[in-house]
XYZ file of N, CA, C and O in Angstrom:
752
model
N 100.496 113.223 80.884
C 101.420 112.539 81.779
C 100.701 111.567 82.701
O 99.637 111.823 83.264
N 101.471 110.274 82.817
C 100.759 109.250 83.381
C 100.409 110.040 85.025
O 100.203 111.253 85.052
N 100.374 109.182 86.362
C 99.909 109.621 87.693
C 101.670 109.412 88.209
O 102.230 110.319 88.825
N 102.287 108.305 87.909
C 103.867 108.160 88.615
C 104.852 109.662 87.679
O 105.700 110.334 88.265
N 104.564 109.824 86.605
C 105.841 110.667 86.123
C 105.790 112.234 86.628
O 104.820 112.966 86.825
N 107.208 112.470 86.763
C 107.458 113.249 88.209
C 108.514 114.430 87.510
O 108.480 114.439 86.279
N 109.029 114.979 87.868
C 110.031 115.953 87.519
C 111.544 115.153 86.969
O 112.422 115.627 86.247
N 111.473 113.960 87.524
C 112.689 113.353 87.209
C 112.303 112.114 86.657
O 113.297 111.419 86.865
N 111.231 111.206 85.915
C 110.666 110.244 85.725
C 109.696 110.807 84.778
O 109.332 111.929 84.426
N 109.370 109.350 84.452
C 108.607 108.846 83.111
C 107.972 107.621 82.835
O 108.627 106.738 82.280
N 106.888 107.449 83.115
C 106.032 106.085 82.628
C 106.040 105.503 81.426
O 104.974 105.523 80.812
N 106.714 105.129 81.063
C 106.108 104.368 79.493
C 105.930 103.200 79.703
O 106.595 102.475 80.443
N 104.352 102.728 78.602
C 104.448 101.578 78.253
C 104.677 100.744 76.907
O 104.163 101.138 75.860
N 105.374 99.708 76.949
C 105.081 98.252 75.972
C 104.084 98.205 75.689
O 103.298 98.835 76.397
N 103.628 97.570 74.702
C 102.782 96.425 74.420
C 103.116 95.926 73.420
O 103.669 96.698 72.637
N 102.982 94.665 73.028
C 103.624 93.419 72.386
C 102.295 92.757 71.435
O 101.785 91.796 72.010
N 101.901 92.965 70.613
C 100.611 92.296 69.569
C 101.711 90.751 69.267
O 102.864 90.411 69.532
N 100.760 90.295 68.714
C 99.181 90.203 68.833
C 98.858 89.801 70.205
O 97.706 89.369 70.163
N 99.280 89.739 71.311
C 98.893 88.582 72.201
C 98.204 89.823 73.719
O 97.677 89.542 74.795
N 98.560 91.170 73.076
C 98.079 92.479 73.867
C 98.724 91.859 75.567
O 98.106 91.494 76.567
N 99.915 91.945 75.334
C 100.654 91.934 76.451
C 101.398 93.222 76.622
O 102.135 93.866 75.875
N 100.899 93.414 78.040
C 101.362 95.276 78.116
C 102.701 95.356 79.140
O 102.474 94.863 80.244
N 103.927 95.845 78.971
C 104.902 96.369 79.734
C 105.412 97.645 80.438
O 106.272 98.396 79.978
N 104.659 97.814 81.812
C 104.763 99.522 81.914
C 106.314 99.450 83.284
O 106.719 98.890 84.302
N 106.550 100.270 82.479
C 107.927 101.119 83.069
C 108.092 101.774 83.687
O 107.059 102.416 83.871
N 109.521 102.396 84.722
C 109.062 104.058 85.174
C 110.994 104.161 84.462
O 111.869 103.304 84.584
N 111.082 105.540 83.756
C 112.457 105.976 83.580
C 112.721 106.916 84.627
O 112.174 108.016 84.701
N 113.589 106.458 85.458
C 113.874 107.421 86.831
C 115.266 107.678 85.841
O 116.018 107.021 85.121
N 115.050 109.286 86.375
C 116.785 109.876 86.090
C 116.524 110.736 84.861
O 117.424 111.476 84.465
N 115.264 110.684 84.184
C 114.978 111.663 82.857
C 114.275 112.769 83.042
O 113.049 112.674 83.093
N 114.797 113.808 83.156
C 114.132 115.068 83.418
C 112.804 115.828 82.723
O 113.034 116.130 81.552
N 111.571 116.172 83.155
C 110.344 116.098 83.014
C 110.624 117.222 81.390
O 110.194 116.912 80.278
N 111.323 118.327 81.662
C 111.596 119.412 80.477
C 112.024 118.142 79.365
O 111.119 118.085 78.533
N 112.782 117.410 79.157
C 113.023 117.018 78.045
C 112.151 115.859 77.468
O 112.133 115.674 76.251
N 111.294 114.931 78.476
C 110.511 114.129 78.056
C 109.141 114.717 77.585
O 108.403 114.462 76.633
N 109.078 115.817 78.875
C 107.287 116.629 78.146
C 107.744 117.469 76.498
O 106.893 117.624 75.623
N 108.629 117.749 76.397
C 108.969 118.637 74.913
C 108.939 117.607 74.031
O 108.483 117.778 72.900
N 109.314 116.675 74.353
C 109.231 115.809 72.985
C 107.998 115.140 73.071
O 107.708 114.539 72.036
N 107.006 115.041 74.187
C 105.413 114.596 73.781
C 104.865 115.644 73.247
O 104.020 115.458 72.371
N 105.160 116.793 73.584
C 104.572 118.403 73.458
C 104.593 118.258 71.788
O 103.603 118.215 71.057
N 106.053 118.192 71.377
C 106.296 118.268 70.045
C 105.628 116.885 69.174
O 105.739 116.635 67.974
N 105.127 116.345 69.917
C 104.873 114.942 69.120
C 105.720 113.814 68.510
O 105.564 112.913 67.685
N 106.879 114.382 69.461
C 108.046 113.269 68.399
C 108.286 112.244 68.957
O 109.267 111.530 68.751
N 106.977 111.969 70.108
C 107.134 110.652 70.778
C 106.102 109.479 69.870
O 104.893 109.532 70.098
N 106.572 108.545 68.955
C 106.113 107.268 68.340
C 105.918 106.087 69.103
O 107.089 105.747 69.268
N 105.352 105.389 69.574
C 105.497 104.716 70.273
C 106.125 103.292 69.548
O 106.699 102.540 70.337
N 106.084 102.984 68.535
C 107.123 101.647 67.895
C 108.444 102.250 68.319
O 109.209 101.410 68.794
N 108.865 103.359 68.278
C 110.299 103.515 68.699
C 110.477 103.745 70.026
O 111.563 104.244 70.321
N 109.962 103.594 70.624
C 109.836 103.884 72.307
C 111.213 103.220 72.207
O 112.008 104.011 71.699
N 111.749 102.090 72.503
C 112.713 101.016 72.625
C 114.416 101.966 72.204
O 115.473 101.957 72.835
N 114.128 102.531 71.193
C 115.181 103.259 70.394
C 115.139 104.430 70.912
O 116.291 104.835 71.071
N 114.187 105.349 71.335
C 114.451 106.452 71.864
C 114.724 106.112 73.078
O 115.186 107.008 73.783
N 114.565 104.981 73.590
C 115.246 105.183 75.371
C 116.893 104.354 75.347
O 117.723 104.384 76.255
N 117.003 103.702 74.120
C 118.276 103.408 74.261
C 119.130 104.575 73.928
O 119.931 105.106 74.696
N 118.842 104.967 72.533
C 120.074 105.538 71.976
C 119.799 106.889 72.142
O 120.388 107.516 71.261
N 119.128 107.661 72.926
C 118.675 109.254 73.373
C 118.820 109.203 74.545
O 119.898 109.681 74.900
N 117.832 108.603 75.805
C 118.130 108.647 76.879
C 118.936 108.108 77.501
O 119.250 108.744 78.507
N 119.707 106.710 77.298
C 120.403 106.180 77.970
C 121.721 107.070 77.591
O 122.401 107.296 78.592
N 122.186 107.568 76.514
C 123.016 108.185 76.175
C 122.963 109.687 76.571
O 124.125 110.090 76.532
N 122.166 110.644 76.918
C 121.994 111.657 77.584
C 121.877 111.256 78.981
O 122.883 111.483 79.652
N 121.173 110.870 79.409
C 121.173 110.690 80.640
C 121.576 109.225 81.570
O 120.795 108.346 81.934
N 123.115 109.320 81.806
C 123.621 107.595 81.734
C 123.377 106.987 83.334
O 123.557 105.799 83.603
N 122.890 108.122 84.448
C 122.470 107.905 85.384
C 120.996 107.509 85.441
O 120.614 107.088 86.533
N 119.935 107.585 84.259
C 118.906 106.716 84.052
C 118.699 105.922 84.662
O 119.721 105.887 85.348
N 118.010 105.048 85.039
C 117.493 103.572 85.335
C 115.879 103.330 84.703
O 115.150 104.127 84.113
N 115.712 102.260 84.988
C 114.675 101.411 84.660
C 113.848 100.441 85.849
O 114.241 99.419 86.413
N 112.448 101.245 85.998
C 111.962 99.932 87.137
C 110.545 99.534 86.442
O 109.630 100.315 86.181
N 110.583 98.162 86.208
C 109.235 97.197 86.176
C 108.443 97.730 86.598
O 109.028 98.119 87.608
N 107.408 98.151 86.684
C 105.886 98.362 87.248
C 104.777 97.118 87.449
O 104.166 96.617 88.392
N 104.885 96.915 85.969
C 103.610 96.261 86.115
C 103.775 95.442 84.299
O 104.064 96.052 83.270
N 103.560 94.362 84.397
C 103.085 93.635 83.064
C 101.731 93.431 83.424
O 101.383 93.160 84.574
N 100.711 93.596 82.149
C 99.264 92.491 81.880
C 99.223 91.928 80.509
O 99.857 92.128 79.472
N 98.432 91.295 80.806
C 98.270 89.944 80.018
C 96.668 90.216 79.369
O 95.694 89.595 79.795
N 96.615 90.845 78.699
C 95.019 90.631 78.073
C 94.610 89.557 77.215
O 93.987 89.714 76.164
N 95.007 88.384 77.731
C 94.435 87.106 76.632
C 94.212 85.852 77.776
O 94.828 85.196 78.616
N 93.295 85.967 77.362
C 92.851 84.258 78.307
C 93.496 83.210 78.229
O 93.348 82.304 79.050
N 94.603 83.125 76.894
C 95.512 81.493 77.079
C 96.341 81.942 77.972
O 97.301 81.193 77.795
N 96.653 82.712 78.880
C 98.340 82.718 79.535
C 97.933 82.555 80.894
O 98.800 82.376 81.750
N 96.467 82.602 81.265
C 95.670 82.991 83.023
C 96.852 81.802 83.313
O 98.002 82.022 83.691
N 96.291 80.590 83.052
C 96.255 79.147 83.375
C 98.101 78.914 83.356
O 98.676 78.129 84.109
N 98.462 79.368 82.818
C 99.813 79.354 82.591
C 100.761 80.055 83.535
O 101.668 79.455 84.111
N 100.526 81.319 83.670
C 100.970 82.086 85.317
C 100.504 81.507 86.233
O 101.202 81.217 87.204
N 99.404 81.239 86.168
C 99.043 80.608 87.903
C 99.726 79.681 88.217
O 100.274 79.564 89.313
N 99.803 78.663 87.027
C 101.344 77.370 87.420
C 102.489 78.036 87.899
O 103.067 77.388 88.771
N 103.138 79.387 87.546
C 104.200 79.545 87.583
C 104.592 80.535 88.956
O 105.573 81.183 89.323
N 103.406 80.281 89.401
C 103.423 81.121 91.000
C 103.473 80.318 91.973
O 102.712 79.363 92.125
N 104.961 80.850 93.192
C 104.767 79.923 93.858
C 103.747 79.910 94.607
O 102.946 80.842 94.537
N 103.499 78.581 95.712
C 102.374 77.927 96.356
C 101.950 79.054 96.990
O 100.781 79.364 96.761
N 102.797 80.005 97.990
C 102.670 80.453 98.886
C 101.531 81.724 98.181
O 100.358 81.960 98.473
N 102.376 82.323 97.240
C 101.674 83.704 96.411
C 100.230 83.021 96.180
O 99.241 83.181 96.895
N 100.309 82.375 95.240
C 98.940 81.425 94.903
C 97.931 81.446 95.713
O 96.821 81.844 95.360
N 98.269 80.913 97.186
C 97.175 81.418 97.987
C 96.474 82.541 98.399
O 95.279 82.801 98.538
N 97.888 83.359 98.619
C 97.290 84.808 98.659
C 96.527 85.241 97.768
O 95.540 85.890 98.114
N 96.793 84.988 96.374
C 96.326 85.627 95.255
C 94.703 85.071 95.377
O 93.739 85.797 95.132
N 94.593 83.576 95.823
C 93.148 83.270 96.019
C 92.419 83.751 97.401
O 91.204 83.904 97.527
N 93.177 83.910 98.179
C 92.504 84.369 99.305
C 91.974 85.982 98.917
O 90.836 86.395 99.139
N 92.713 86.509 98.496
C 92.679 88.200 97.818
C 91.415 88.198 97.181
O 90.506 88.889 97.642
N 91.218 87.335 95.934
C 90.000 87.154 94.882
C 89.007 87.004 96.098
O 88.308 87.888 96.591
N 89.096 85.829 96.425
C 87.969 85.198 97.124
C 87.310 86.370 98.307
O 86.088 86.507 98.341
N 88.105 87.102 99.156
C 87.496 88.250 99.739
C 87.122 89.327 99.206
O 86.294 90.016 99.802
N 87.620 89.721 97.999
C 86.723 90.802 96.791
C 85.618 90.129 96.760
O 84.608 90.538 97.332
N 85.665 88.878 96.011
C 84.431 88.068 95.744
C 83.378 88.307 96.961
O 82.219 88.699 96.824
N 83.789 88.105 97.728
C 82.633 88.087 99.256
C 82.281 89.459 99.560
O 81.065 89.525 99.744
N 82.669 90.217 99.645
C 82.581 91.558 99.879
C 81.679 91.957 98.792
O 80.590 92.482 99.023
N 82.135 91.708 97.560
C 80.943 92.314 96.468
C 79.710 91.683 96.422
O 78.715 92.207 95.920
N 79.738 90.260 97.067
C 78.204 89.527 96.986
C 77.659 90.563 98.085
O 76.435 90.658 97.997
N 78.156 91.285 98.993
C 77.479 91.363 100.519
C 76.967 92.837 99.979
O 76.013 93.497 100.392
N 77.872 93.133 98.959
C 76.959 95.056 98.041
C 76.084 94.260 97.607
O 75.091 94.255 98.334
N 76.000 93.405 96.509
C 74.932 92.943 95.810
C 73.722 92.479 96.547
O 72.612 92.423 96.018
N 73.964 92.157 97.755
C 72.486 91.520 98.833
C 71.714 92.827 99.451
O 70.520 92.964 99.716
N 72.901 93.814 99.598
C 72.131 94.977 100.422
C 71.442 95.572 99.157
O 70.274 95.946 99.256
N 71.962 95.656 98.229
C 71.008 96.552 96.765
C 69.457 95.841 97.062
O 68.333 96.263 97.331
N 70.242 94.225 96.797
C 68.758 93.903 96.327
C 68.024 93.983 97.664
O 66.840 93.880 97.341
N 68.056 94.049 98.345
C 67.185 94.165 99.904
C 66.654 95.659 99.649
O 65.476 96.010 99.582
N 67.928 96.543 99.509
C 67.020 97.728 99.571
C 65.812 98.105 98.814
O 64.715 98.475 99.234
N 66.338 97.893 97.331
C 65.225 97.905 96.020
C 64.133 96.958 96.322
O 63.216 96.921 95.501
N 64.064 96.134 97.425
C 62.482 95.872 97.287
C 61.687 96.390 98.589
O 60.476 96.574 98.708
N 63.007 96.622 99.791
C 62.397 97.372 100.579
C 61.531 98.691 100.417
O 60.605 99.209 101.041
N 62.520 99.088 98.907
C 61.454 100.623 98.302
C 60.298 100.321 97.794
O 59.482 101.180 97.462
N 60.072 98.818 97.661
C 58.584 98.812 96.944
C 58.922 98.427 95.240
O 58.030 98.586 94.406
N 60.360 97.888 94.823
C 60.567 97.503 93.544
C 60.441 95.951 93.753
O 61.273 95.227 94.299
N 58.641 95.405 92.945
C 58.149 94.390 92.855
C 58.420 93.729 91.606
O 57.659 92.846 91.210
N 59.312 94.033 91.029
C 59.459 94.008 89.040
C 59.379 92.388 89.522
O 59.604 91.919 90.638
N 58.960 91.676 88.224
C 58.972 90.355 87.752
C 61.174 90.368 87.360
O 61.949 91.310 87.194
N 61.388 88.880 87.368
C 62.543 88.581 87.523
C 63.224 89.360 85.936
O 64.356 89.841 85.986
N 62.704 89.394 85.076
C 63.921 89.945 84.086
C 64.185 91.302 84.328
O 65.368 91.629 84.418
N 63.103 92.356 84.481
C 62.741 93.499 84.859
C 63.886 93.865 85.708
O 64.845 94.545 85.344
N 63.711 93.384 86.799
C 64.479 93.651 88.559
C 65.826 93.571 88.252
O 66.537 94.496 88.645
N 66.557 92.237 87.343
C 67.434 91.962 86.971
C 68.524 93.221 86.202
O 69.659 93.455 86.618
N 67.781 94.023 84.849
C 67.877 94.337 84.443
C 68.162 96.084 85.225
O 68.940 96.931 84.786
N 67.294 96.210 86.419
C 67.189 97.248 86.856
C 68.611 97.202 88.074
O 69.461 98.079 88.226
N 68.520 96.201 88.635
C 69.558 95.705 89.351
C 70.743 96.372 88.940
O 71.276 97.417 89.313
N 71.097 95.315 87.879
C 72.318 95.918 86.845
C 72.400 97.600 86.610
O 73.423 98.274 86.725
N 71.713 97.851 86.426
C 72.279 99.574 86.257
C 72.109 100.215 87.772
O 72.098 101.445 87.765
N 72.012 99.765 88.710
C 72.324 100.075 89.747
C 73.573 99.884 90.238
O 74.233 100.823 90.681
N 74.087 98.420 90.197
C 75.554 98.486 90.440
C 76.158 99.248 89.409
O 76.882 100.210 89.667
N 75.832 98.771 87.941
C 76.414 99.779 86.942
C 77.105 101.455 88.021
O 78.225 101.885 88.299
N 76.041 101.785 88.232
C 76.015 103.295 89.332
C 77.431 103.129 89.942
O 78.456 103.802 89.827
N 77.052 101.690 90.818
C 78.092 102.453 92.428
C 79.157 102.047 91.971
O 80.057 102.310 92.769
N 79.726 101.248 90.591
C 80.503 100.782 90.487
C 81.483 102.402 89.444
O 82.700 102.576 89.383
N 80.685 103.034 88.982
C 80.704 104.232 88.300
C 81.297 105.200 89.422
O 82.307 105.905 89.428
N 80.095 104.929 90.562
C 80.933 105.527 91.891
C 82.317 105.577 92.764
O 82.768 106.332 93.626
N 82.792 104.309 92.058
C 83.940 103.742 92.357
C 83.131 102.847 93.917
O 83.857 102.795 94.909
N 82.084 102.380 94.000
C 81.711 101.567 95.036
C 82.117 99.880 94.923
O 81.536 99.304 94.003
N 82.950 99.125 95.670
C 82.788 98.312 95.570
C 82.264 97.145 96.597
O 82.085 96.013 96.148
N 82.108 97.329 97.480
C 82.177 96.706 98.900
C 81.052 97.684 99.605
O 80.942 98.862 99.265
N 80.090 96.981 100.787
C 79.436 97.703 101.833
C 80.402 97.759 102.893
O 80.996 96.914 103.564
N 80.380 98.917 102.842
C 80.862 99.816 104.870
C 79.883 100.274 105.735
O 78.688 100.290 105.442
N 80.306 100.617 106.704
C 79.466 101.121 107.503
C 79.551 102.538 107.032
O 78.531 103.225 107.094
N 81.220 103.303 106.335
C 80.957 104.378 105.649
C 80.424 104.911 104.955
O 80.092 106.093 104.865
N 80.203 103.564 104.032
C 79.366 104.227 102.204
C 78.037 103.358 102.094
O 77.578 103.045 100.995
N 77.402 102.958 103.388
C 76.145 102.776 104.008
C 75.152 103.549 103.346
O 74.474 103.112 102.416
N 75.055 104.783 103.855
C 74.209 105.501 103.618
C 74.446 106.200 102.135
O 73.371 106.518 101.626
N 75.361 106.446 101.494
C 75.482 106.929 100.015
C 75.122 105.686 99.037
O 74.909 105.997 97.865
N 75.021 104.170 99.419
C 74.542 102.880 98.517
C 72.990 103.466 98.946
O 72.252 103.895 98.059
N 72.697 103.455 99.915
C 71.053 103.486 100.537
C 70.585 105.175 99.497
O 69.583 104.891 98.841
N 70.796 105.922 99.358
C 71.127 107.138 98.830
C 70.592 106.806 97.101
O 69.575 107.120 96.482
N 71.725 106.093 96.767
C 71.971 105.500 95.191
C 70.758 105.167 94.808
O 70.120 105.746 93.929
N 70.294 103.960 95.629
C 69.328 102.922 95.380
C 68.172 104.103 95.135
O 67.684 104.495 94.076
N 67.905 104.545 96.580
C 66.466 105.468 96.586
C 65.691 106.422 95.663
O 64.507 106.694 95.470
N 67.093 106.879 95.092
C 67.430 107.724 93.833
C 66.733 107.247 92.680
O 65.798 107.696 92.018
N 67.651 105.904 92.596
C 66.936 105.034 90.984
C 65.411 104.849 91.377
O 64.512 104.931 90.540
N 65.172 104.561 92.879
C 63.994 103.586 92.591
C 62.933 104.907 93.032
O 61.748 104.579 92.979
N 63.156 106.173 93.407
C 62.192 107.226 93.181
C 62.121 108.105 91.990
O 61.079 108.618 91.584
N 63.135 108.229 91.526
C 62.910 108.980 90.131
C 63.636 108.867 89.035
O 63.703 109.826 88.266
N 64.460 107.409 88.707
C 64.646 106.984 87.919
C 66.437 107.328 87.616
O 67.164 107.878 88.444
N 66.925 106.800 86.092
C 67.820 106.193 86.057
C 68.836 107.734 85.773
O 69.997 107.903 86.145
N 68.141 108.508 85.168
C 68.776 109.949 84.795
C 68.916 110.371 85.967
O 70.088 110.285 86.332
N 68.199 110.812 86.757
C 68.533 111.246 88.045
C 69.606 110.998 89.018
O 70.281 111.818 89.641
N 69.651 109.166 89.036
C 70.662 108.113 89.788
C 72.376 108.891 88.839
O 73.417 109.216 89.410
N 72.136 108.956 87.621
C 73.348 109.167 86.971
C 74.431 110.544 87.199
O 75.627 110.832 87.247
N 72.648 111.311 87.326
C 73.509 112.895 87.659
C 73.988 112.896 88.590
O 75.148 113.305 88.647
N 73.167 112.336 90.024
C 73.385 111.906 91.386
C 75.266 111.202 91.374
O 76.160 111.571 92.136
N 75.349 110.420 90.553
C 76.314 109.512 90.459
C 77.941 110.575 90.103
O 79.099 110.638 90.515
N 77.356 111.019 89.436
C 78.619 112.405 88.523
C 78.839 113.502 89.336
O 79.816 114.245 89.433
N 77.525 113.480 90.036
C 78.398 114.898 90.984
C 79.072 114.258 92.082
O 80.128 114.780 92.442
N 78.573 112.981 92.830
C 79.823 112.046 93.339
C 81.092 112.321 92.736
O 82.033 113.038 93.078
N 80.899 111.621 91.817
C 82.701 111.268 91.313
C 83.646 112.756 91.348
O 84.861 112.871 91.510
N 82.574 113.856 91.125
C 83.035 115.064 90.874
C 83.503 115.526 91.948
O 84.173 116.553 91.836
N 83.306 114.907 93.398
C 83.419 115.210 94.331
C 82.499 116.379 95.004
O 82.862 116.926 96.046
N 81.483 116.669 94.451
C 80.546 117.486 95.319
C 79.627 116.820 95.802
O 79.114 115.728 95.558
N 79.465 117.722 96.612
C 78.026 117.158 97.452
C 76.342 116.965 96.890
O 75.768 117.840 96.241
N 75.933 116.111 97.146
C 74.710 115.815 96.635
C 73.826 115.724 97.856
O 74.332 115.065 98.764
N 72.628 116.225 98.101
C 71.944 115.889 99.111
C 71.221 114.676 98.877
O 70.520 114.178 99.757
N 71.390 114.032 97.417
C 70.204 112.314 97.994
C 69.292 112.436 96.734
O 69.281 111.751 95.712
N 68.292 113.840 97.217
C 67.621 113.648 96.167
C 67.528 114.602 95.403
O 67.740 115.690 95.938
N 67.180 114.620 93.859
C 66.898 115.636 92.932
C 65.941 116.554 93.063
O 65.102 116.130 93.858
N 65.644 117.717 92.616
C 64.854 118.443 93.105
C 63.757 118.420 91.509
O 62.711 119.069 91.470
């Protein structure tokens, strides 16, 4: 079950080939017993998605509805094509939005590299590069995207990790994060 479907709801999605355009849904009004039995049982196909919510659910359950979530677009001809079709106002937001992710992630990427040479990582440029990369690889694994003053010391943590005992260590370090336990920093 998706994270929205609820006791009375249901996520499904579209998708539309070739152009991998995805349509996700929520069915409010379909009760969790009859949608989980028929994933349970496997008799959910997804080419008939369309047919089982017309002629099953809309017909069992006529207090149903339907809300939009979310469309994506996984193909590079349509970027250029939505952005025309947004008004001015959204448009900006949408660039102001990018553009402060954008800034925020250069300002992780400056503190890495500051730290990694503050530890004494002198690598020649492909080396550093290369080592770099599986460092964000890490915090980005971490779900890190941005420096705080919160996740300060767990980037400073990350780094010290890779650049004292290497990349296995940084990883386990990294997993018991996500796992939500506590890590003291360093491996023993």
């Amino acid at each position: 079950p998706g994270e929205e479907d609820s006791d009375s709801s249901k996520v499904v999605c579209f998708c539309f080939c070739p152009d991998s355009t995805w349509l996700e849904i929520v069915v409010c009004g379909w009760p969790r017993e009859d949608w989980e039995a028929r994933i349970n049982e496997n008799e959910w196909n997804p080419e008939a998605s369309t047919e089982i919510l017309v002629e099953e659910v809309a017909v069992r359950y006529p207090q149903a509805t339907v809300q939009f979530k979310c469309a994506s677009f996984v193909t590079g001809s349509i970027h250029g094509a939505l952005k025309r079709l947004l008004p001015a106002k959204r448009r900006e937001e949408t660039r102001a939005e990018r553009d402060s992710r954008d800034q925020e992630y250069a300002m992780l990427q400056d503190f890495v590299v500051m730290k990694m040479r503050e530890l004494g990582n002198q690598s020649a440029s492909p080396i550093f590069v290369r080592q770099f990369g599986e460092v964000m690889d890490s915090l980005n694994e971490a779900q890190i995207f941005e420096l705080t003053e919160d996740n300060e010391e767990i980037i400073s943590d990350i780094v010290s990790i890779y650049e004292t005992q290497g990349r296995e260590a940084l990883e386990l370090h990294v997993q018991r994060l996500r796992e939500g336990g506590e890590s003291d920093g360093m491996e023993e």
